[in-house]
Every structure is written in C-alpha cells, then in structure tokens.
Amino acid sequence: MLRIVAITGMPGAGKSTAAQALVKLGWSRVVMGDVIRAETKRRGLEPDAKNTGEVMKLLRKERGESAVADLCLESIFRQSAEKVVVDGIRSMAEVEAFRRRAAVLLVAVDASPERRFELLRERGRKDDPLTHEMFLERDRRELGVGIGKAIALADETVSNQHATPDRLAGEIARVVERWEKHGPA
Amino acid sequence: MLRIVAITGMPGAGKSTAAQALVKLGWSRVVMGDVIRAETKRRGLEPDAKNTGEVMKLLRKERGESAVADLCLESIFRQSAEKVVVDGIRSMAEVEAFRRRAAVLLVAVDASPERRFELLRERGRKDDPLTHEMFLERDRRELGVGIGKAIALADETVSNQHATPDRLAGEIARVVERWEKHGPA
C-alpha cells in the first residue's frame, strides 16, 4: 500500500528541510507548490506568486478543496512511487484526499513566528527582502485556507524552534521510522 | 513585569500536565475553564458543560473575543502574581489580550487525535465513557473558536505524542527556563 508522509507547517517552519531528510532515506518527494506551478504553466501563465495564487483558487473552485492534493495523487500514481513525502499540506481536506488513497502520517513542523521570519529572510533574496508586513500577510493567507486545523490535528509534531537542520532531519527520520515499524502511535 | 506562560492545545493533549509541572517550579496557575465555571456560578447557573458553553458565548458577545482572557487577567492582578501559567488558551484574541499586559510565552502541547482520544478516555469516568462522536464534536468546537491558529502561531511546541508525564514536565520546564534566561528565541 502507498505510504505518504504529509508535511504541514507555517511558511518558513522548515518543511523542506524535513522533506529532504526523507528523500535521503529513499522517499520520493512531491512539493505541492511545484504541482501548482506546473499547472499554472500548463495554463499558459507565468508561474509567479500572483498567478499561482489565482490558479490555486481556480483549481479549488473547479475541483473542490482537495484539488491540489488530487493533482499530487495523479502525479504519484504516474510515478508508481510507494513511499512518498508530500511537502506543503495546507488543509484537512487535502489530508483526507490522501487518506482515501494511502496510509498517511501527517507531520507538522513548527517554529515561532519570530524564528520563521528570520529563517525566511535568510533564505530570501538579498535584493528583494521580505518585509514583516508581507510575512504577516502570508501567514494570514495560509491560516485562511485552514492550515491551523491541519497543524492542530497532526499525527506528529516536530519542533524546529531550536534545532539545527541536522537535528530536524534526525527527528523527522525517527518519527517516520517509528511509524513504519509500529504504525501510528 | 508580569510573565505569563500561555498554554494551548487540543482537548486531551496534556495541557494540565504541562501547567502542573510549572506549578512545581513556583508558577501560579490559572485555568481558563475554571474562570468560566466561576462566572457560570456567579450567574446562578449549574456549571455543567451546556451552561459553561452558553456563558462563554455570552461573555464573548458582551465583552469581545478576549472576554475569558480579560477575566483571567482580573484574577491574576487580584492575586498580584508575577509568574503565571494560564491553562487553556483557545484563540489568538486571548493571546493578544495577555500580551497587552504581560510578557507572554505561548506554548502548544500537541498529540495526535488517536492519542488524545485515548488519554481523554483514561481520564474520563468509567460510567460515562467518551464516544468517538463526542470527541470529534469537541475537537470541532475548539477548532471553530480558532484554536488551530493559536497552535500554529505558538512560540514553542512540545510534543506529548510519545512522552510520559515526567518527560512532558521536563520538556516544558526546559522551554520555560530557556525563555526566562534568554527571552523568546
């Protein structure tokens, strides 16, 4: 049976670092944002922030709240992957779509707003710095889609508040190995 | 300056265990549910689940979304406490009310739905067992008030997924001591 580690978390919390740690352990990786960007290009649009946002809204309108998860599942089944880490869960509707087709471990990666802002700024381009206003707006947008519920209902929570990337990687590996061995705790 | 450790988390996650660990370290404890129950009695009503729910709604209507936090603050100032752990944060409106009057560390205690259901059943009365329906309904009610956002925006997250009460207590003590020493990370 298909196994999916579904990773959620606020912007900048460390979702990609966590997902990449699983790639090193042999998991395939699907980034929900990439799937939206691909769909944006398919519709003949430049995949910038504005257009991907618009396409995401359109997709939800056309195919329901789990639209992006459904596109991810299509991509996963095309690849015939058996162990997949999905990076970028935003709502329980998405989690439920994955649960209909796979055994799913929902993992929340958490860090405080201050730390996420700092991590996003480090990651960002120097010539286009993230302002605090933009950061708050992005948080509001994610919370508006229902990411808070997905975080609150996660099967596992991994804190990236004081962790190095290596420690975060170790923690997520431990959590996933435990799941593979014993099933959900 | 007044310091408040504000504890949030879904029902059954282990908030009280975390709060009691801080009581042992000299912190005063205020339980938001107790404040609502006291207010329910003050209004001449039996403080059962139905009436406390009604009074909470009324309070929010009369005094705004942070009504319960405001009542807690009155109680805290009456006690002249300086280090207070507040057990049972349900929304960012409450956190913001505390932040206007105190230095606040918002801590989320997390566990999976399966584990929370199990912990709640262990805790509950044998002659009045919690059904899965009642559990889901309670989760929905909490999420409806906006607890998911408070969990998503926490300063610190402590997982109670695989912890014993002692380990959870140790973890929360570490997090709070770090805050007292260095301020928010």
mmCIF file of C-alpha atoms in Angstrom:
data_model
loop_
_atom_site.group_PDB
_atom_site.id
_atom_site.type_symbol
_atom_site.label_atom_id
_atom_site.label_comp_id
_atom_site.label_asym_id
_atom_site.label_seq_id
_atom_site.Cartn_x
_atom_site.Cartn_y
_atom_site.Cartn_z
ATOM 1 C CA MET A 1 0.000 0.000 0.000
ATOM 2 C CA LEU A 2 1.108 3.519 -0.821
ATOM 3 C CA ARG A 3 2.567 5.309 2.200
ATOM 4 C CA ILE A 4 2.570 9.079 2.374
ATOM 5 C CA VAL A 5 4.278 11.309 4.906
ATOM 6 C CA ALA A 6 2.287 14.529 4.595
ATOM 7 C CA ILE A 7 4.170 17.558 5.873
ATOM 8 C CA THR A 8 2.407 20.683 7.036
ATOM 9 C CA GLY A 9 3.652 23.803 8.786
ATOM 10 C CA MET A 10 3.573 27.561 8.552
ATOM 11 C CA PRO A 11 5.782 29.375 5.993
ATOM 12 C CA GLY A 12 9.429 29.153 6.969
ATOM 13 C CA ALA A 13 8.957 26.487 9.641
ATOM 14 C CA GLY A 14 11.303 24.031 7.924
ATOM 15 C CA LYS A 15 9.021 21.783 5.870
ATOM 16 C CA SER A 16 11.500 21.383 3.002
ATOM 17 C CA THR A 17 14.390 20.527 5.288
ATOM 18 C CA ALA A 18 12.202 17.843 6.845
ATOM 19 C CA ALA A 19 11.060 16.526 3.441
ATOM 20 C CA GLN A 20 14.608 16.421 2.089
ATOM 21 C CA ALA A 21 15.709 14.366 5.078
ATOM 22 C CA LEU A 22 13.240 11.689 3.973
ATOM 23 C CA VAL A 23 14.454 11.859 0.365
ATOM 24 C CA LYS A 24 17.871 10.795 1.698
ATOM 25 C CA LEU A 25 16.143 7.773 3.234
ATOM 26 C CA GLY A 26 14.698 6.735 -0.128
ATOM 27 C CA TRP A 27 11.347 8.521 -0.104
ATOM 28 C CA SER A 28 10.093 10.218 -3.279
ATOM 29 C CA ARG A 29 9.235 13.875 -2.809
ATOM 30 C CA VAL A 30 6.273 15.770 -4.184
ATOM 31 C CA VAL A 31 6.091 19.504 -3.479
ATOM 32 C CA MET A 32 2.521 20.766 -3.558
ATOM 33 C CA GLY A 33 3.735 24.200 -4.646
ATOM 34 C CA ASP A 34 5.552 22.631 -7.638
ATOM 35 C CA VAL A 35 2.342 20.919 -8.695
ATOM 36 C CA ILE A 36 0.540 24.269 -8.651
ATOM 37 C CA ARG A 37 3.389 25.939 -10.560
ATOM 38 C CA ALA A 38 3.285 23.182 -13.209
ATOM 39 C CA GLU A 39 -0.474 23.605 -13.546
ATOM 40 C CA THR A 40 -0.025 27.390 -13.876
ATOM 41 C CA LYS A 41 2.447 26.885 -16.750
ATOM 42 C CA ARG A 42 0.129 24.316 -18.354
ATOM 43 C CA ARG A 43 -2.486 27.072 -18.470
ATOM 44 C CA GLY A 44 -0.036 29.331 -20.336
ATOM 45 C CA LEU A 45 0.708 31.614 -17.395
ATOM 46 C CA GLU A 46 3.966 32.779 -15.842
ATOM 47 C CA PRO A 47 4.197 30.853 -12.503
ATOM 48 C CA ASP A 48 4.734 33.926 -10.316
ATOM 49 C CA ALA A 49 3.175 34.412 -6.874
ATOM 50 C CA LYS A 50 0.092 36.184 -8.222
ATOM 51 C CA ASN A 51 -0.697 33.663 -10.988
ATOM 52 C CA THR A 52 -0.077 30.561 -8.852
ATOM 53 C CA GLY A 53 -2.372 32.050 -6.202
ATOM 54 C CA GLU A 54 -5.047 32.613 -8.848
ATOM 55 C CA VAL A 55 -4.660 29.116 -10.310
ATOM 56 C CA MET A 56 -4.894 27.594 -6.831
ATOM 57 C CA LYS A 57 -8.163 29.419 -6.240
ATOM 58 C CA LEU A 58 -9.482 28.381 -9.665
ATOM 59 C CA LEU A 59 -8.484 24.742 -9.078
ATOM 60 C CA ARG A 60 -10.348 24.702 -5.762
ATOM 61 C CA LYS A 61 -13.396 26.195 -7.453
ATOM 62 C CA GLU A 62 -13.293 23.711 -10.353
ATOM 63 C CA ARG A 63 -12.337 20.546 -8.460
ATOM 64 C CA GLY A 64 -13.063 21.181 -4.773
ATOM 65 C CA GLU A 65 -10.927 21.954 -1.737
ATOM 66 C CA SER A 66 -8.662 18.958 -2.216
ATOM 67 C CA ALA A 67 -7.837 19.908 -5.841
ATOM 68 C CA VAL A 68 -4.092 20.284 -5.294
ATOM 69 C CA ALA A 69 -3.908 17.003 -3.359
ATOM 70 C CA ASP A 70 -5.760 15.273 -6.198
ATOM 71 C CA LEU A 71 -3.216 16.584 -8.727
ATOM 72 C CA CYS A 72 -0.416 15.357 -6.462
ATOM 73 C CA LEU A 73 -2.024 11.911 -6.289
ATOM 74 C CA GLU A 74 -2.196 11.750 -10.086
ATOM 75 C CA SER A 75 1.499 12.563 -10.234
ATOM 76 C CA ILE A 76 2.285 9.985 -7.507
ATOM 77 C CA PHE A 77 0.363 7.223 -9.325
ATOM 78 C CA ARG A 78 2.080 8.096 -12.628
ATOM 79 C CA GLN A 79 5.446 7.611 -10.885
ATOM 80 C CA SER A 80 4.283 4.341 -9.243
ATOM 81 C CA ALA A 81 6.042 5.529 -6.108
ATOM 82 C CA GLU A 82 5.399 3.545 -2.911
ATOM 83 C CA LYS A 83 6.853 5.834 -0.278
ATOM 84 C CA VAL A 84 6.195 9.496 -0.859
ATOM 85 C CA VAL A 85 6.772 12.589 1.215
ATOM 86 C CA VAL A 86 4.350 15.368 0.279
ATOM 87 C CA ASP A 87 5.658 18.806 1.166
ATOM 88 C CA GLY A 88 3.170 21.596 1.754
ATOM 89 C CA ILE A 89 -0.176 20.350 3.147
ATOM 90 C CA ARG A 90 -2.471 23.305 3.763
ATOM 91 C CA SER A 91 -5.801 21.872 4.908
ATOM 92 C CA MET A 92 -7.535 18.815 6.301
ATOM 93 C CA ALA A 93 -9.429 18.453 3.011
ATOM 94 C CA GLU A 94 -6.071 17.691 1.401
ATOM 95 C CA VAL A 95 -5.122 15.230 4.150
ATOM 96 C CA GLU A 96 -8.442 13.429 3.727
ATOM 97 C CA ALA A 97 -7.913 13.153 -0.037
ATOM 98 C CA PHE A 98 -4.554 11.475 0.594
ATOM 99 C CA ARG A 99 -6.080 9.229 3.288
ATOM 100 C CA ARG A 100 -8.590 7.870 0.761
ATOM 101 C CA ARG A 101 -5.720 6.500 -1.348
ATOM 102 C CA ALA A 102 -2.842 5.837 1.041
ATOM 103 C CA ALA A 103 -1.669 5.233 4.587
ATOM 104 C CA VAL A 104 -0.818 8.753 5.736
ATOM 105 C CA LEU A 105 1.295 10.151 8.551
ATOM 106 C CA LEU A 106 0.543 13.853 8.980
ATOM 107 C CA VAL A 107 3.582 15.642 10.407
ATOM 108 C CA ALA A 108 3.578 19.285 11.497
ATOM 109 C CA VAL A 109 6.875 21.156 11.521
ATOM 110 C CA ASP A 110 6.606 24.048 13.973
ATOM 111 C CA ALA A 111 8.589 27.174 14.787
ATOM 112 C CA SER A 112 7.635 30.510 16.321
ATOM 113 C CA PRO A 113 6.654 33.449 14.095
ATOM 114 C CA GLU A 114 9.921 35.230 15.039
ATOM 115 C CA ARG A 115 12.052 32.273 14.049
ATOM 116 C CA ARG A 116 10.120 31.662 10.820
ATOM 117 C CA PHE A 117 10.537 35.297 9.794
ATOM 118 C CA GLU A 118 14.271 35.018 10.440
ATOM 119 C CA LEU A 119 14.571 31.726 8.520
ATOM 120 C CA LEU A 120 12.584 33.120 5.568
ATOM 121 C CA ARG A 121 14.777 36.218 5.453
ATOM 122 C CA GLU A 122 17.956 34.134 5.478
ATOM 123 C CA ARG A 123 16.525 32.049 2.658
ATOM 124 C CA GLY A 124 15.232 35.021 0.656
ATOM 125 C CA ARG A 125 16.966 37.087 -1.952
ATOM 126 C CA LYS A 126 19.047 39.980 -0.617
ATOM 127 C CA ASP A 127 17.756 42.345 -3.328
ATOM 128 C CA ASP A 128 14.116 41.622 -2.539
ATOM 129 C CA PRO A 129 13.910 41.375 1.257
ATOM 130 C CA LEU A 130 10.803 40.055 2.927
ATOM 131 C CA THR A 131 9.098 42.757 4.986
ATOM 132 C CA HIS A 132 7.284 41.961 8.200
ATOM 133 C CA GLU A 133 4.040 43.100 6.563
ATOM 134 C CA MET A 134 4.486 40.597 3.715
ATOM 135 C CA PHE A 135 5.273 37.876 6.228
ATOM 136 C CA LEU A 136 2.130 38.552 8.266
ATOM 137 C CA GLU A 137 0.053 38.671 5.090
ATOM 138 C CA ARG A 138 1.413 35.291 4.005
ATOM 139 C CA ASP A 139 0.657 33.816 7.441
ATOM 140 C CA ARG A 140 -2.902 35.164 7.240
ATOM 141 C CA ARG A 141 -3.382 33.669 3.778
ATOM 142 C CA GLU A 142 -2.219 30.214 4.925
ATOM 143 C CA LEU A 143 -4.353 30.353 8.074
ATOM 144 C CA GLY A 144 -7.298 31.397 5.917
ATOM 145 C CA VAL A 145 -7.068 28.151 3.934
ATOM 146 C CA GLY A 146 -7.226 26.177 7.209
ATOM 147 C CA ILE A 147 -3.590 25.250 7.833
ATOM 148 C CA GLY A 148 -4.109 25.809 11.578
ATOM 149 C CA LYS A 149 -6.504 22.870 11.704
ATOM 150 C CA ALA A 150 -4.054 20.618 9.862
ATOM 151 C CA ILE A 151 -1.325 21.594 12.330
ATOM 152 C CA ALA A 152 -3.661 21.064 15.311
ATOM 153 C CA LEU A 153 -4.712 17.625 14.039
ATOM 154 C CA ALA A 154 -1.252 16.350 13.045
ATOM 155 C CA ASP A 155 -0.216 12.816 13.984
ATOM 156 C CA GLU A 156 3.248 14.003 14.890
ATOM 157 C CA THR A 157 4.715 17.395 15.672
ATOM 158 C CA VAL A 158 8.363 18.209 15.240
ATOM 159 C CA SER A 159 9.696 21.447 16.672
ATOM 160 C CA ASN A 160 12.232 23.376 14.624
ATOM 161 C CA GLN A 161 12.418 26.147 17.218
ATOM 162 C CA HIS A 162 15.907 25.357 18.496
ATOM 163 C CA ALA A 163 17.002 22.651 16.054
ATOM 164 C CA THR A 164 19.820 22.716 13.525
ATOM 165 C CA PRO A 165 18.909 21.333 10.061
ATOM 166 C CA ASP A 166 20.713 18.104 11.024
ATOM 167 C CA ARG A 167 18.764 17.726 14.245
ATOM 168 C CA LEU A 168 15.481 18.418 12.462
ATOM 169 C CA ALA A 169 16.415 15.778 9.874
ATOM 170 C CA GLY A 170 17.221 13.284 12.630
ATOM 171 C CA GLU A 171 13.950 13.980 14.413
ATOM 172 C CA ILE A 172 11.783 13.520 11.324
ATOM 173 C CA ALA A 173 13.648 10.320 10.420
ATOM 174 C CA ARG A 174 12.980 8.945 13.919
ATOM 175 C CA VAL A 175 9.291 9.785 13.741
ATOM 176 C CA VAL A 176 8.858 8.194 10.316
ATOM 177 C CA GLU A 177 10.874 5.076 11.178
ATOM 178 C CA ARG A 178 8.707 4.584 14.251
ATOM 179 C CA TRP A 179 5.600 4.833 12.061
ATOM 180 C CA GLU A 180 6.937 2.340 9.529
ATOM 181 C CA LYS A 181 7.747 -0.096 12.334
ATOM 182 C CA HIS A 182 4.724 0.245 14.599
ATOM 183 C CA GLY A 183 2.056 2.131 12.652
ATOM 184 C CA PRO A 184 0.531 5.326 14.054
ATOM 185 C CA ALA A 185 1.127 5.580 17.816
ATOM 186 C CA MET B 1 6.847 42.743 34.698
ATOM 187 C CA LEU B 2 4.180 40.048 34.789
ATOM 188 C CA ARG B 3 5.252 36.895 32.955
ATOM 189 C CA ILE B 4 2.663 34.523 31.558
ATOM 190 C CA VAL B 5 3.199 31.092 30.070
ATOM 191 C CA ALA B 6 0.065 30.638 27.983
ATOM 192 C CA ILE B 7 -0.703 27.002 27.234
ATOM 193 C CA THR B 8 -2.781 25.948 24.266
ATOM 194 C CA GLY B 9 -3.526 22.578 22.750
ATOM 195 C CA MET B 10 -6.384 20.390 21.627
ATOM 196 C CA PRO B 11 -8.543 18.542 24.201
ATOM 197 C CA GLY B 12 -6.594 15.749 25.849
ATOM 198 C CA ALA B 13 -3.186 16.838 24.542
ATOM 199 C CA GLY B 14 -1.729 17.234 28.032
ATOM 200 C CA LYS B 15 -2.121 20.945 28.844
ATOM 201 C CA SER B 16 -2.828 20.368 32.542
ATOM 202 C CA THR B 17 0.155 18.052 32.986
ATOM 203 C CA ALA B 18 2.308 20.764 31.428
ATOM 204 C CA ALA B 19 0.786 23.513 33.583
ATOM 205 C CA GLN B 20 1.181 21.496 36.782
ATOM 206 C CA ALA B 21 4.852 20.965 36.017
ATOM 207 C CA LEU B 22 5.285 24.747 36.172
ATOM 208 C CA VAL B 23 3.318 24.978 39.429
ATOM 209 C CA LYS B 24 6.012 22.750 40.953
ATOM 210 C CA LEU B 25 8.561 25.327 39.791
ATOM 211 C CA GLY B 26 6.759 28.134 41.628
ATOM 212 C CA TRP B 27 4.400 29.421 38.960
ATOM 213 C CA SER B 28 0.808 30.334 39.857
ATOM 214 C CA ARG B 29 -1.781 28.535 37.771
ATOM 215 C CA VAL B 30 -4.955 29.938 36.271
ATOM 216 C CA VAL B 31 -7.240 27.541 34.420
ATOM 217 C CA MET B 32 -9.361 29.326 31.845
ATOM 218 C CA GLY B 33 -12.082 26.693 32.221
ATOM 219 C CA ASP B 34 -12.237 27.373 35.994
ATOM 220 C CA VAL B 35 -12.711 31.074 35.332
ATOM 221 C CA ILE B 36 -15.655 30.274 33.059
ATOM 222 C CA ARG B 37 -17.098 27.843 35.615
ATOM 223 C CA ALA B 38 -16.829 30.502 38.357
ATOM 224 C CA GLU B 39 -18.559 33.042 36.127
ATOM 225 C CA THR B 40 -21.300 30.491 35.363
ATOM 226 C CA LYS B 41 -21.923 30.001 39.107
ATOM 227 C CA ARG B 42 -21.841 33.778 39.685
ATOM 228 C CA ARG B 43 -24.739 33.977 37.217
ATOM 229 C CA GLY B 44 -26.698 31.444 39.302
ATOM 230 C CA LEU B 45 -26.256 28.532 36.881
ATOM 231 C CA GLU B 46 -25.052 24.983 37.420
ATOM 232 C CA PRO B 47 -21.539 24.900 35.833
ATOM 233 C CA ASP B 48 -22.196 21.893 33.585
ATOM 234 C CA ALA B 49 -20.910 21.554 30.003
ATOM 235 C CA LYS B 50 -24.018 23.122 28.471
ATOM 236 C CA ASN B 51 -24.199 26.158 30.780
ATOM 237 C CA THR B 52 -20.473 26.925 30.699
ATOM 238 C CA GLY B 53 -20.631 26.768 26.904
ATOM 239 C CA GLU B 54 -23.546 29.216 26.918
ATOM 240 C CA VAL B 55 -21.843 31.580 29.382
ATOM 241 C CA MET B 56 -18.661 31.523 27.292
ATOM 242 C CA LYS B 57 -20.648 32.544 24.219
ATOM 243 C CA LEU B 58 -22.486 35.252 26.198
ATOM 244 C CA LEU B 59 -19.213 36.598 27.619
ATOM 245 C CA ARG B 60 -17.724 36.851 24.130
ATOM 246 C CA LYS B 61 -20.817 38.675 22.931
ATOM 247 C CA GLU B 62 -20.816 41.095 25.894
ATOM 248 C CA ARG B 63 -17.084 41.727 26.212
ATOM 249 C CA GLY B 64 -15.497 40.628 22.934
ATOM 250 C CA GLU B 65 -13.475 37.623 21.838
ATOM 251 C CA SER B 66 -10.889 38.002 24.579
ATOM 252 C CA ALA B 67 -13.547 38.032 27.356
ATOM 253 C CA VAL B 68 -12.249 34.938 29.152
ATOM 254 C CA ALA B 69 -8.656 36.178 28.988
ATOM 255 C CA ASP B 70 -9.794 39.516 30.446
ATOM 256 C CA LEU B 71 -11.456 37.725 33.378
ATOM 257 C CA CYS B 72 -8.253 35.731 33.907
ATOM 258 C CA LEU B 73 -6.213 38.933 33.941
ATOM 259 C CA GLU B 74 -8.512 40.424 36.601
ATOM 260 C CA SER B 75 -7.951 37.334 38.719
ATOM 261 C CA ILE B 76 -4.182 37.468 38.132
ATOM 262 C CA PHE B 77 -3.963 41.127 39.139
ATOM 263 C CA ARG B 78 -6.072 40.472 42.267
ATOM 264 C CA GLN B 79 -3.544 37.791 43.270
ATOM 265 C CA SER B 80 -0.580 40.092 42.454
ATOM 266 C CA ALA B 81 1.089 37.054 40.919
ATOM 267 C CA GLU B 82 4.264 37.671 38.918
ATOM 268 C CA LYS B 83 4.751 34.334 37.179
ATOM 269 C CA VAL B 84 1.553 32.755 35.954
ATOM 270 C CA VAL B 85 0.816 29.745 33.814
ATOM 271 C CA VAL B 86 -2.535 30.079 32.058
ATOM 272 C CA ASP B 87 -4.019 26.729 31.091
ATOM 273 C CA GLY B 88 -6.464 26.604 28.197
ATOM 274 C CA ILE B 89 -5.805 29.287 25.551
ATOM 275 C CA ARG B 90 -8.289 28.930 22.696
ATOM 276 C CA SER B 91 -7.632 31.797 20.311
ATOM 277 C CA MET B 92 -5.144 34.453 19.260
ATOM 278 C CA ALA B 93 -7.561 37.118 20.554
ATOM 279 C CA GLU B 94 -6.894 35.726 24.037
ATOM 280 C CA VAL B 95 -3.134 35.643 23.484
ATOM 281 C CA GLU B 96 -3.205 39.267 22.330
ATOM 282 C CA ALA B 97 -5.155 40.309 25.434
ATOM 283 C CA PHE B 98 -2.453 38.739 27.629
ATOM 284 C CA ARG B 99 0.317 40.313 25.513
ATOM 285 C CA ARG B 100 -1.099 43.792 26.202
ATOM 286 C CA ARG B 101 -0.494 43.286 29.937
ATOM 287 C CA ALA B 102 2.385 40.832 30.245
ATOM 288 C CA ALA B 103 5.395 39.178 28.647
ATOM 289 C CA VAL B 104 3.873 36.036 27.173
ATOM 290 C CA LEU B 105 5.315 32.731 26.014
ATOM 291 C CA LEU B 106 2.691 30.842 24.014
ATOM 292 C CA VAL B 107 3.291 27.095 24.281
ATOM 293 C CA ALA B 108 1.359 24.491 22.293
ATOM 294 C CA VAL B 109 1.112 20.965 23.690
ATOM 295 C CA ASP B 110 0.482 18.566 20.814
ATOM 296 C CA ALA B 111 -0.602 14.958 20.421
ATOM 297 C CA SER B 112 -2.350 13.074 17.631
ATOM 298 C CA PRO B 113 -6.159 12.712 17.617
ATOM 299 C CA GLU B 114 -5.769 8.974 18.380
ATOM 300 C CA ARG B 115 -3.583 9.601 21.387
ATOM 301 C CA ARG B 116 -5.769 12.428 22.690
ATOM 302 C CA PHE B 117 -8.863 10.235 22.463
ATOM 303 C CA GLU B 118 -7.051 7.517 24.406
ATOM 304 C CA LEU B 119 -5.789 9.958 27.059
ATOM 305 C CA LEU B 120 -9.250 11.507 27.464
ATOM 306 C CA ARG B 121 -10.835 8.088 27.861
ATOM 307 C CA GLU B 122 -8.282 7.096 30.514
ATOM 308 C CA ARG B 123 -9.004 10.321 32.340
ATOM 309 C CA GLY B 124 -12.792 10.097 31.978
ATOM 310 C CA ARG B 125 -15.339 8.442 34.195
ATOM 311 C CA LYS B 126 -15.861 4.757 33.514
ATOM 312 C CA ASP B 127 -19.636 5.123 33.879
ATOM 313 C CA ASP B 128 -19.814 7.917 31.312
ATOM 314 C CA PRO B 129 -17.378 6.924 28.574
ATOM 315 C CA LEU B 130 -16.413 9.396 25.896
ATOM 316 C CA THR B 131 -17.623 8.284 22.482
ATOM 317 C CA HIS B 132 -15.662 8.992 19.331
ATOM 318 C CA GLU B 133 -18.542 11.160 18.114
ATOM 319 C CA MET B 134 -18.396 13.323 21.256
ATOM 320 C CA PHE B 135 -14.628 13.587 20.872
ATOM 321 C CA LEU B 136 -14.872 14.754 17.249
ATOM 322 C CA GLU B 137 -17.605 17.228 18.175
ATOM 323 C CA ARG B 138 -15.426 18.692 20.927
ATOM 324 C CA ASP B 139 -12.489 18.984 18.516
ATOM 325 C CA ARG B 140 -14.714 20.763 16.005
ATOM 326 C CA ARG B 141 -15.957 23.199 18.663
ATOM 327 C CA GLU B 142 -12.420 24.095 19.718
ATOM 328 C CA LEU B 143 -11.261 24.492 16.116
ATOM 329 C CA GLY B 144 -14.302 26.689 15.474
ATOM 330 C CA VAL B 145 -13.126 29.165 18.122
ATOM 331 C CA GLY B 146 -9.744 29.397 16.368
ATOM 332 C CA ILE B 147 -7.512 27.176 18.477
ATOM 333 C CA GLY B 148 -5.770 25.946 15.314
ATOM 334 C CA LYS B 149 -4.373 29.422 14.709
ATOM 335 C CA ALA B 150 -3.103 29.674 18.293
ATOM 336 C CA ILE B 151 -1.381 26.297 17.902
ATOM 337 C CA ALA B 152 0.075 27.301 14.506
ATOM 338 C CA LEU B 153 1.402 30.596 15.904
ATOM 339 C CA ALA B 154 2.836 29.243 19.172
ATOM 340 C CA ASP B 155 6.267 30.362 20.332
ATOM 341 C CA GLU B 156 7.119 26.845 21.438
ATOM 342 C CA THR B 157 5.659 23.450 20.660
ATOM 343 C CA VAL B 158 6.010 20.488 22.956
ATOM 344 C CA SER B 159 5.013 17.062 21.672
ATOM 345 C CA ASN B 160 3.203 14.753 24.058
ATOM 346 C CA GLN B 161 2.893 12.049 21.414
ATOM 347 C CA HIS B 162 5.378 9.625 22.922
ATOM 348 C CA ALA B 163 6.169 11.315 26.243
ATOM 349 C CA THR B 164 5.470 10.102 29.759
ATOM 350 C CA PRO B 165 4.021 12.762 32.123
ATOM 351 C CA ASP B 166 7.518 13.136 33.622
ATOM 352 C CA ARG B 167 9.120 13.686 30.239
ATOM 353 C CA LEU B 168 6.461 16.206 29.254
ATOM 354 C CA ALA B 169 7.049 18.016 32.557
ATOM 355 C CA GLY B 170 10.806 18.068 31.924
ATOM 356 C CA GLU B 171 10.336 19.384 28.404
ATOM 357 C CA ILE B 172 8.047 22.241 29.419
ATOM 358 C CA ALA B 173 10.391 23.162 32.278
ATOM 359 C CA ARG B 174 13.312 23.333 29.842
ATOM 360 C CA VAL B 175 11.388 25.510 27.407
ATOM 361 C CA VAL B 176 10.260 27.927 30.120
ATOM 362 C CA GLU B 177 13.676 28.131 31.788
ATOM 363 C CA ARG B 178 15.224 28.956 28.415
ATOM 364 C CA TRP B 179 12.691 31.746 27.962
ATOM 365 C CA GLU B 180 13.330 33.171 31.429
ATOM 366 C CA LYS B 181 17.071 33.157 30.746
ATOM 367 C CA HIS B 182 17.225 34.364 27.160
ATOM 368 C CA GLY B 183 13.814 35.731 26.257
ATOM 369 C CA PRO B 184 11.907 34.405 23.243
ATOM 370 C CA ALA B 185 14.256 32.597 20.854
#
